[in-house]
C-alpha positions as protocol buffer text, in pm:
chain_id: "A"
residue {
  index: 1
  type: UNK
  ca { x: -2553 y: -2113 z: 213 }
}
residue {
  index: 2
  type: UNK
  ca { x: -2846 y: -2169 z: 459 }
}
residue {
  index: 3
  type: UNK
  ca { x: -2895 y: -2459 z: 708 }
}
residue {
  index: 4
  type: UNK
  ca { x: -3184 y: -2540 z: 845 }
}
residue {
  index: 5
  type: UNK
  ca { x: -3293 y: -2886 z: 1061 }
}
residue {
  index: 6
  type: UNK
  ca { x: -3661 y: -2934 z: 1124 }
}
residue {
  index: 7
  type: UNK
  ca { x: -3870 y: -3246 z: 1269 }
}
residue {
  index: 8
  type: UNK
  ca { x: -4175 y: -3336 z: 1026 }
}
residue {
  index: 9
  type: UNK
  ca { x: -4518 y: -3262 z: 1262 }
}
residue {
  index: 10
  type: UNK
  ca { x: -4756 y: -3498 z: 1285 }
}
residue {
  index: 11
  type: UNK
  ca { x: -5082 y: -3582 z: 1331 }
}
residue {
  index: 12
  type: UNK
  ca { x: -5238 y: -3880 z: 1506 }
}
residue {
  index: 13
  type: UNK
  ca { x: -5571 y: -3946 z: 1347 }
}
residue {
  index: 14
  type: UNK
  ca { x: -5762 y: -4096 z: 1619 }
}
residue {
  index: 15
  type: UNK
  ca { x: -5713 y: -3726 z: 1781 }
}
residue {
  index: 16
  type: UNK
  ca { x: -5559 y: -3784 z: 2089 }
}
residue {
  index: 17
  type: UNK
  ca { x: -5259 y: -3558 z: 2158 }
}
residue {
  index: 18
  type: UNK
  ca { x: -5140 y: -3774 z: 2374 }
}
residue {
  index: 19
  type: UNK
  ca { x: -5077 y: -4071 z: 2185 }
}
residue {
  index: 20
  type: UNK
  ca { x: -4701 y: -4106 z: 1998 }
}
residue {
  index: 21
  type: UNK
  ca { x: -4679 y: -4193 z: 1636 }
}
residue {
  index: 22
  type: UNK
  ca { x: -4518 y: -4477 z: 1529 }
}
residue {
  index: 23
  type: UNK
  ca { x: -4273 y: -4323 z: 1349 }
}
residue {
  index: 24
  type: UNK
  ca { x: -4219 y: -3959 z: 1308 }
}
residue {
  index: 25
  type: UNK
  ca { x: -4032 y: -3904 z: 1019 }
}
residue {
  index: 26
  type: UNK
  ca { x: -3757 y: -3645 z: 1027 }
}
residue {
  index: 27
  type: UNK
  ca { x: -3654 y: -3400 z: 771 }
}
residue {
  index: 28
  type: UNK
  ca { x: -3373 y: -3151 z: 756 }
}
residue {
  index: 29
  type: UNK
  ca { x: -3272 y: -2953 z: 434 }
}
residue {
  index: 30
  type: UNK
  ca { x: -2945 y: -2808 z: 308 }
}
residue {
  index: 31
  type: UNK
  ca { x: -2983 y: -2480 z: 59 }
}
residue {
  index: 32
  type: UNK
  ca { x: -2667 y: -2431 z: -179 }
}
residue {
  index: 33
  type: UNK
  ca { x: -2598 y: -2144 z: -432 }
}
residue {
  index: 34
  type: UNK
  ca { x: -2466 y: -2411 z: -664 }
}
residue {
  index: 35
  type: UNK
  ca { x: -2067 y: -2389 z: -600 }
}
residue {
  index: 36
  type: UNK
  ca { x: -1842 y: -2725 z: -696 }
}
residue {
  index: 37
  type: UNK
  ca { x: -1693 y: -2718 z: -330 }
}
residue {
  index: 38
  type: UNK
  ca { x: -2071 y: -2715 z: -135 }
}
residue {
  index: 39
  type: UNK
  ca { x: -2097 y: -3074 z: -298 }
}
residue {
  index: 40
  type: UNK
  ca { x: -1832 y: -3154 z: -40 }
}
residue {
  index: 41
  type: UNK
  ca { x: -2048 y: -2935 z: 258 }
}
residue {
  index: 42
  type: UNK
  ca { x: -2361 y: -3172 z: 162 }
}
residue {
  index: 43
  type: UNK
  ca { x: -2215 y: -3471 z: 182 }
}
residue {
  index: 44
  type: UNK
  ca { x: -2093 y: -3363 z: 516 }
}
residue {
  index: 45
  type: UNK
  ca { x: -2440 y: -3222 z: 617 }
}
residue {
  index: 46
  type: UNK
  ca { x: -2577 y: -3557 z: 517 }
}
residue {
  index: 47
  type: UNK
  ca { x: -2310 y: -3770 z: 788 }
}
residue {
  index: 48
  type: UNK
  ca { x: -2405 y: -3505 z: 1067 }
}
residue {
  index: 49
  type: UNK
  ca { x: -2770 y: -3526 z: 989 }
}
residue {
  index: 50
  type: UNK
  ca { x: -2773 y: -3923 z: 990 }
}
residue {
  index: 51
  type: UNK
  ca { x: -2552 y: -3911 z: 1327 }
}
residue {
  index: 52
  type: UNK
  ca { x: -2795 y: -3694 z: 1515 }
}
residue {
  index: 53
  type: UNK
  ca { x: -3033 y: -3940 z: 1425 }
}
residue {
  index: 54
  type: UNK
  ca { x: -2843 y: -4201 z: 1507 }
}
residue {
  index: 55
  type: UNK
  ca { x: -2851 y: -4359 z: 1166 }
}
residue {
  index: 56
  type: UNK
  ca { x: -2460 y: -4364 z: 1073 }
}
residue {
  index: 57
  type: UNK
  ca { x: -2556 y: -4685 z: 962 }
}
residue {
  index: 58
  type: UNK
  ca { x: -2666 y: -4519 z: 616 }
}
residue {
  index: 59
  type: UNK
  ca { x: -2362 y: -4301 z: 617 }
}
residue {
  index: 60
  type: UNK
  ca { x: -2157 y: -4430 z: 342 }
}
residue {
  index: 61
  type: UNK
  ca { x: -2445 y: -4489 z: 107 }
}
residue {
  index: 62
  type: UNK
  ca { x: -2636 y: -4182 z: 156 }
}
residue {
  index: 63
  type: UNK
  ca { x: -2292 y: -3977 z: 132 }
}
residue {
  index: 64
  type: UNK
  ca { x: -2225 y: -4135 z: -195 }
}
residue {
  index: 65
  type: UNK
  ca { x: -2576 y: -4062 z: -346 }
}
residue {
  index: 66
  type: UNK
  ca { x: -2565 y: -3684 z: -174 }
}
residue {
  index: 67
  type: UNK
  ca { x: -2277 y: -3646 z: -382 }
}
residue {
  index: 68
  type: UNK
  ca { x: -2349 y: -3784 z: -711 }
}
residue {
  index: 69
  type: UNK
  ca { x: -2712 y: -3636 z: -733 }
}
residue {
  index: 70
  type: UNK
  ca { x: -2565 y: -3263 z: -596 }
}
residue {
  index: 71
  type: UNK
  ca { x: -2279 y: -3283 z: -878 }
}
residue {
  index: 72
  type: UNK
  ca { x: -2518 y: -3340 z: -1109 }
}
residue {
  index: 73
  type: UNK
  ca { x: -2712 y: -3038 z: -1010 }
}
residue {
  index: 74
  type: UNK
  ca { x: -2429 y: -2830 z: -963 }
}
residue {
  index: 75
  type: UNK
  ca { x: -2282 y: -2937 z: -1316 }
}
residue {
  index: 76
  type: UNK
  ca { x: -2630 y: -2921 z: -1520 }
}
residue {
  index: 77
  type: UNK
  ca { x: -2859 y: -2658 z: -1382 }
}
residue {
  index: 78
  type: UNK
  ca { x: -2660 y: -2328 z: -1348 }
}
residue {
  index: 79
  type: UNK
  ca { x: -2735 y: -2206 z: -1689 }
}
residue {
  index: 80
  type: UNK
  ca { x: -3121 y: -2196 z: -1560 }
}
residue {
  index: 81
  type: UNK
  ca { x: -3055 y: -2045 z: -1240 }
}
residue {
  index: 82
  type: UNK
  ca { x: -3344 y: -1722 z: -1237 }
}
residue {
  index: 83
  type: UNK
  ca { x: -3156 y: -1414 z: -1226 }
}
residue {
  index: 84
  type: UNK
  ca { x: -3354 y: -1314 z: -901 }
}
residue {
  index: 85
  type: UNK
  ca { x: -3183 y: -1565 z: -729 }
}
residue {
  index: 86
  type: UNK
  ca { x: -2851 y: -1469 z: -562 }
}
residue {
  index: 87
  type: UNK
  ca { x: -2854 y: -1832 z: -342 }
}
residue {
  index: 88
  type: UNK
  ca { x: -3046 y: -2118 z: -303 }
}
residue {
  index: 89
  type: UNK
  ca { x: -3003 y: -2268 z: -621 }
}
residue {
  index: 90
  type: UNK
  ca { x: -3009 y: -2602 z: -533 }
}
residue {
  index: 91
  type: UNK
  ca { x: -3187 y: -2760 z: -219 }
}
residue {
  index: 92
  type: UNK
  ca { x: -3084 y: -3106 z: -74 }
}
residue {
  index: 93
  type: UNK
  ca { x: -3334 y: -3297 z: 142 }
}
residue {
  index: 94
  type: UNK
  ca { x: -3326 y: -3567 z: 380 }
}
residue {
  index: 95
  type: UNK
  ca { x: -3607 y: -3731 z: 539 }
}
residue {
  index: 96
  type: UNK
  ca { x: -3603 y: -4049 z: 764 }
}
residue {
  index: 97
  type: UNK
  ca { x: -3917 y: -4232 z: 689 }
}
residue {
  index: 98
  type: UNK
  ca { x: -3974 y: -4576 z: 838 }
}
residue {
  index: 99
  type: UNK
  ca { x: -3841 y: -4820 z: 610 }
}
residue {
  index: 100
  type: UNK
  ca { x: -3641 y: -4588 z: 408 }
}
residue {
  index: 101
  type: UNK
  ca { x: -3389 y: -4236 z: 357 }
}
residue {
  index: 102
  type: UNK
  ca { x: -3525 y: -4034 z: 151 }
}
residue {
  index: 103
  type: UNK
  ca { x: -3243 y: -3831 z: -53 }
}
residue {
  index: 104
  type: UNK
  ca { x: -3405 y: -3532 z: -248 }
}
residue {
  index: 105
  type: UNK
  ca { x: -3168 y: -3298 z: -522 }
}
residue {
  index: 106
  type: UNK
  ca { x: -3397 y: -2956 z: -621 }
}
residue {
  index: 107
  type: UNK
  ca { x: -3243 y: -2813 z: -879 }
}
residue {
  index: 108
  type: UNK
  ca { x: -3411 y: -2503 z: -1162 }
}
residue {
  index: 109
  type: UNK
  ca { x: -3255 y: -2745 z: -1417 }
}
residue {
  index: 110
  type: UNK
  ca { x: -3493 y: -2838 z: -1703 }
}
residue {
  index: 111
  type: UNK
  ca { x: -3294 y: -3171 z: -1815 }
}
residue {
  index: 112
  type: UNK
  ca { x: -3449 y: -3468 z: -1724 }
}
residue {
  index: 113
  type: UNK
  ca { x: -3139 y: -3680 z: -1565 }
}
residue {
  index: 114
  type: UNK
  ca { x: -2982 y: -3905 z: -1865 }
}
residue {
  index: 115
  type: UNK
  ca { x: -2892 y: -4231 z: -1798 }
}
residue {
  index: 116
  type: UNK
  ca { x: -2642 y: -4336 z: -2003 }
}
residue {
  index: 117
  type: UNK
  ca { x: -2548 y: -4663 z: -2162 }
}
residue {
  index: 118
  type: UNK
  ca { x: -2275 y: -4851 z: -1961 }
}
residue {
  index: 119
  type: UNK
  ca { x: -1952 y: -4649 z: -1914 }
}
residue {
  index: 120
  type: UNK
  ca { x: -1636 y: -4775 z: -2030 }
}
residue {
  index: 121
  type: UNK
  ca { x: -1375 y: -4890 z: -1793 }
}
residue {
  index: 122
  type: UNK
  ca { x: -1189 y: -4571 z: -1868 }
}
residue {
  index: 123
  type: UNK
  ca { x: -1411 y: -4349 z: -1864 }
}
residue {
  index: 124
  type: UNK
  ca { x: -1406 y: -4018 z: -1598 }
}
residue {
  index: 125
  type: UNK
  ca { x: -1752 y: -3975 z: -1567 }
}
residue {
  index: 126
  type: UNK
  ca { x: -2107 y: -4141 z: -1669 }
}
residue {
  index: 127
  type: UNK
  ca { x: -2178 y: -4369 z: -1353 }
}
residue {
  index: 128
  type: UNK
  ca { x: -2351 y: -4167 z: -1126 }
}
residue {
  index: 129
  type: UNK
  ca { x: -2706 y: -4276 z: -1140 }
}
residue {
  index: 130
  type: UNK
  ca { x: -2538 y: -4594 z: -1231 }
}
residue {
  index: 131
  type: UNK
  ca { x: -2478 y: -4557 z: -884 }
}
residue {
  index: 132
  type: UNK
  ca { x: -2794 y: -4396 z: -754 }
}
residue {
  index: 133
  type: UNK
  ca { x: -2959 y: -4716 z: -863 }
}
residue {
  index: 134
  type: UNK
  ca { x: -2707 y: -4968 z: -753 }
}
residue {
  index: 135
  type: UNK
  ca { x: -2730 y: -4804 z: -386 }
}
residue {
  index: 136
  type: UNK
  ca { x: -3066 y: -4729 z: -381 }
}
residue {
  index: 137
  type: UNK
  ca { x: -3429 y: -4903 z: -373 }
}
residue {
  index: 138
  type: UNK
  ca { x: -3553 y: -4655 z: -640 }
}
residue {
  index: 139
  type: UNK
  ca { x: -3525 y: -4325 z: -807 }
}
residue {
  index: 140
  type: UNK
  ca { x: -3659 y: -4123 z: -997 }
}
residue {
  index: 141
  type: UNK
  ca { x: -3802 y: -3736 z: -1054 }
}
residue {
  index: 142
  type: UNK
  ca { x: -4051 y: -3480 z: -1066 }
}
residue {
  index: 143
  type: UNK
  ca { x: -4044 y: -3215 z: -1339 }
}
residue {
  index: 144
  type: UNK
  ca { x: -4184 y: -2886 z: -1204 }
}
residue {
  index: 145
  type: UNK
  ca { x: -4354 y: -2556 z: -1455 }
}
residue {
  index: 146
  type: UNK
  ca { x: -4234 y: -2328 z: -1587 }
}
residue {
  index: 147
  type: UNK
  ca { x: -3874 y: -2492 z: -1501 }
}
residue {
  index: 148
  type: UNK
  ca { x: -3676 y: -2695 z: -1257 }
}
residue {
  index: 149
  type: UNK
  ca { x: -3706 y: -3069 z: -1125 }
}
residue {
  index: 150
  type: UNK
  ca { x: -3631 y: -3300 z: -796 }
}
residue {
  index: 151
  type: UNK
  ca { x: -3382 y: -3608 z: -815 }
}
residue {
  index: 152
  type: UNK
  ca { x: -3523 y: -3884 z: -530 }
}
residue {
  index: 153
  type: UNK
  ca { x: -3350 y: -4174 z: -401 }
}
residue {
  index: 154
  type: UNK
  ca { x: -3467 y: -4404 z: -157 }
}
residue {
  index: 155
  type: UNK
  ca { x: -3204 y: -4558 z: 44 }
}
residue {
  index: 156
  type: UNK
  ca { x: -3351 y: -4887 z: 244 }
}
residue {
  index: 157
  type: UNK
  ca { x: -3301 y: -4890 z: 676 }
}
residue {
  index: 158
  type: UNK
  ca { x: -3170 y: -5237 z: 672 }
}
residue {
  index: 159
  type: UNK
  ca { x: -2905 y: -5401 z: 459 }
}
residue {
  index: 160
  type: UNK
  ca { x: -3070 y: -5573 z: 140 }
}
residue {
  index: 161
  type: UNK
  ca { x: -3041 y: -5960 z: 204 }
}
Protein backbone atom coordinates (compact mmCIF):
# COMPACT_ATOMS: atom_id res chain seq x y z
CA UNK A 1 0.00 0.00 0.00
CA UNK A 2 1.31 3.44 -1.18
CA UNK A 3 0.35 6.93 0.16
CA UNK A 4 0.84 9.75 -1.48
CA UNK A 5 -0.66 13.62 -0.71
CA UNK A 6 -0.20 16.17 -3.44
CA UNK A 7 -1.68 19.88 -3.93
CA UNK A 8 -3.35 20.26 -7.54
CA UNK A 9 -0.97 23.20 -9.45
CA UNK A 10 -2.45 25.82 -10.92
CA UNK A 11 -2.44 28.23 -13.32
CA UNK A 12 -3.71 31.80 -13.23
CA UNK A 13 -4.68 32.77 -16.72
CA UNK A 14 -4.15 36.38 -16.73
CA UNK A 15 -0.27 35.24 -16.21
CA UNK A 16 0.73 36.85 -13.28
CA UNK A 17 2.56 34.58 -10.81
CA UNK A 18 1.81 36.59 -8.33
CA UNK A 19 -1.76 36.60 -8.17
CA UNK A 20 -3.60 33.62 -5.82
CA UNK A 21 -6.34 31.53 -7.25
CA UNK A 22 -9.49 31.52 -5.87
CA UNK A 23 -9.55 28.24 -4.95
CA UNK A 24 -6.85 25.73 -5.38
CA UNK A 25 -8.26 22.54 -5.31
CA UNK A 26 -6.46 19.81 -3.41
CA UNK A 27 -5.99 16.25 -4.24
CA UNK A 28 -4.41 13.39 -2.38
CA UNK A 29 -4.70 9.64 -3.48
CA UNK A 30 -4.66 6.36 -1.58
CA UNK A 31 -3.28 3.11 -3.74
CA UNK A 32 -4.62 -0.36 -2.31
CA UNK A 33 -3.74 -3.96 -3.50
CA UNK A 34 -7.41 -4.76 -3.01
CA UNK A 35 -7.42 -6.46 0.66
CA UNK A 36 -11.02 -6.45 2.73
CA UNK A 37 -9.15 -4.77 5.78
CA UNK A 38 -7.53 -1.56 3.51
CA UNK A 39 -11.35 -0.59 3.16
CA UNK A 40 -10.95 0.23 6.84
CA UNK A 41 -7.20 2.16 6.05
CA UNK A 42 -9.25 4.37 3.35
CA UNK A 43 -11.81 5.37 5.25
CA UNK A 44 -9.24 6.43 7.73
CA UNK A 45 -7.05 8.11 5.01
CA UNK A 46 -10.16 9.92 3.97
CA UNK A 47 -10.79 11.55 7.97
CA UNK A 48 -6.94 12.49 8.04
CA UNK A 49 -7.04 13.92 4.59
CA UNK A 50 -10.30 16.08 5.31
CA UNK A 51 -8.64 17.17 8.82
CA UNK A 52 -5.49 18.51 7.27
CA UNK A 53 -7.69 20.42 5.26
CA UNK A 54 -9.64 21.42 7.77
CA UNK A 55 -12.81 20.00 6.33
CA UNK A 56 -13.90 17.42 9.20
CA UNK A 57 -17.02 18.88 8.45
CA UNK A 58 -17.41 16.21 5.50
CA UNK A 59 -16.03 13.51 7.68
CA UNK A 60 -18.89 11.31 8.32
CA UNK A 61 -20.28 11.50 4.83
CA UNK A 62 -17.22 11.15 2.88
CA UNK A 63 -16.14 8.14 5.30
CA UNK A 64 -19.33 6.44 4.56
CA UNK A 65 -19.08 6.81 0.70
CA UNK A 66 -15.04 5.88 0.93
CA UNK A 67 -16.27 2.82 2.29
CA UNK A 68 -19.12 1.70 0.32
CA UNK A 69 -17.53 2.60 -3.15
CA UNK A 70 -13.90 0.78 -1.93
CA UNK A 71 -16.02 -2.47 -0.84
CA UNK A 72 -17.43 -2.51 -3.90
CA UNK A 73 -14.13 -2.48 -5.63
CA UNK A 74 -12.55 -4.72 -3.38
CA UNK A 75 -15.58 -7.27 -3.65
CA UNK A 76 -16.09 -6.97 -7.65
CA UNK A 77 -12.86 -6.29 -9.41
CA UNK A 78 -10.23 -8.84 -8.17
CA UNK A 79 -11.01 -11.42 -10.70
CA UNK A 80 -9.68 -8.65 -13.38
CA UNK A 81 -6.76 -7.63 -11.53
CA UNK A 82 -3.69 -7.88 -14.57
CA UNK A 83 -1.36 -10.41 -13.49
CA UNK A 84 1.53 -7.76 -13.77
CA UNK A 85 0.17 -6.11 -11.01
CA UNK A 86 1.43 -7.18 -7.54
CA UNK A 87 -0.33 -3.73 -5.81
CA UNK A 88 -2.20 -0.96 -6.72
CA UNK A 89 -5.26 -2.51 -7.64
CA UNK A 90 -7.50 -0.10 -6.64
CA UNK A 91 -6.83 3.77 -6.31
CA UNK A 92 -9.02 6.08 -4.08
CA UNK A 93 -9.06 9.83 -4.79
CA UNK A 94 -9.97 12.85 -3.06
CA UNK A 95 -10.06 16.22 -4.36
CA UNK A 96 -11.44 19.43 -2.63
CA UNK A 97 -12.93 21.50 -5.33
CA UNK A 98 -14.86 24.64 -4.44
CA UNK A 99 -18.31 23.73 -3.97
CA UNK A 100 -17.79 20.11 -3.69
CA UNK A 101 -15.52 16.60 -2.46
CA UNK A 102 -14.80 14.82 -5.00
CA UNK A 103 -14.65 10.93 -3.98
CA UNK A 104 -13.05 8.82 -6.87
CA UNK A 105 -12.95 4.52 -6.63
CA UNK A 106 -10.37 3.17 -9.71
CA UNK A 107 -10.83 -0.12 -9.93
CA UNK A 108 -9.61 -2.85 -13.32
CA UNK A 109 -13.23 -4.05 -12.80
CA UNK A 110 -15.24 -4.28 -16.05
CA UNK A 111 -18.87 -4.25 -14.28
CA UNK A 112 -20.60 -1.26 -14.61
CA UNK A 113 -21.89 -0.62 -10.79
CA UNK A 114 -25.61 -2.22 -10.50
CA UNK A 115 -28.05 -0.48 -8.80
CA UNK A 116 -30.39 -2.57 -7.48
CA UNK A 117 -34.09 -2.35 -6.85
CA UNK A 118 -34.90 -1.37 -3.18
CA UNK A 119 -33.42 -3.77 -0.59
CA UNK A 120 -35.53 -5.49 1.77
CA UNK A 121 -35.53 -4.59 5.37
CA UNK A 122 -33.57 -7.75 5.99
CA UNK A 123 -31.42 -7.79 3.70
CA UNK A 124 -27.24 -7.80 4.43
CA UNK A 125 -26.24 -6.07 1.56
CA UNK A 126 -27.67 -4.07 -1.65
CA UNK A 127 -27.71 -0.35 -0.29
CA UNK A 128 -24.56 0.96 -1.02
CA UNK A 129 -25.05 3.27 -3.91
CA UNK A 130 -28.39 3.50 -2.33
CA UNK A 131 -26.25 5.34 -0.18
CA UNK A 132 -23.78 6.95 -2.54
CA UNK A 133 -26.79 8.77 -3.88
CA UNK A 134 -28.60 9.59 -0.72
CA UNK A 135 -25.20 11.30 0.57
CA UNK A 136 -24.09 12.64 -2.40
CA UNK A 137 -24.98 15.46 -5.13
CA UNK A 138 -24.24 12.96 -7.96
CA UNK A 139 -22.49 9.92 -9.15
CA UNK A 140 -21.69 8.23 -11.60
CA UNK A 141 -18.63 6.49 -13.82
CA UNK A 142 -16.24 6.29 -16.48
CA UNK A 143 -15.57 3.00 -18.25
CA UNK A 144 -11.94 2.85 -19.39
CA UNK A 145 -10.37 0.24 -22.69
CA UNK A 146 -9.38 -2.48 -22.74
CA UNK A 147 -10.76 -2.84 -18.94
CA UNK A 148 -11.35 -1.11 -15.68
CA UNK A 149 -13.66 1.94 -14.60
CA UNK A 150 -13.84 5.02 -11.92
CA UNK A 151 -16.82 5.29 -9.31
CA UNK A 152 -17.33 9.40 -8.61
CA UNK A 153 -19.24 10.96 -5.96
CA UNK A 154 -19.63 14.43 -5.33
CA UNK A 155 -20.15 15.28 -1.81
CA UNK A 156 -21.55 19.15 -1.47
CA UNK A 157 -19.26 21.83 1.08
CA UNK A 158 -22.32 23.00 2.83
CA UNK A 159 -25.21 21.09 4.34
CA UNK A 160 -28.15 20.70 1.69
CA UNK A 161 -31.03 23.07 2.97
Amino acid sequence: MALSAFPTPWSDPTGRPDVPPRHTPRAAALLLSGTSHECAEARRFTVRTLAAWESEHLADDARTVVGELTANAVRHARAHRPLDTAEAEIRLKLTLRPAHLLISVTDYGDDLPAYPPPAKDLDTAGRGLRVVEALSDHWGWTRYRPTGKTVWALLPLRPRS
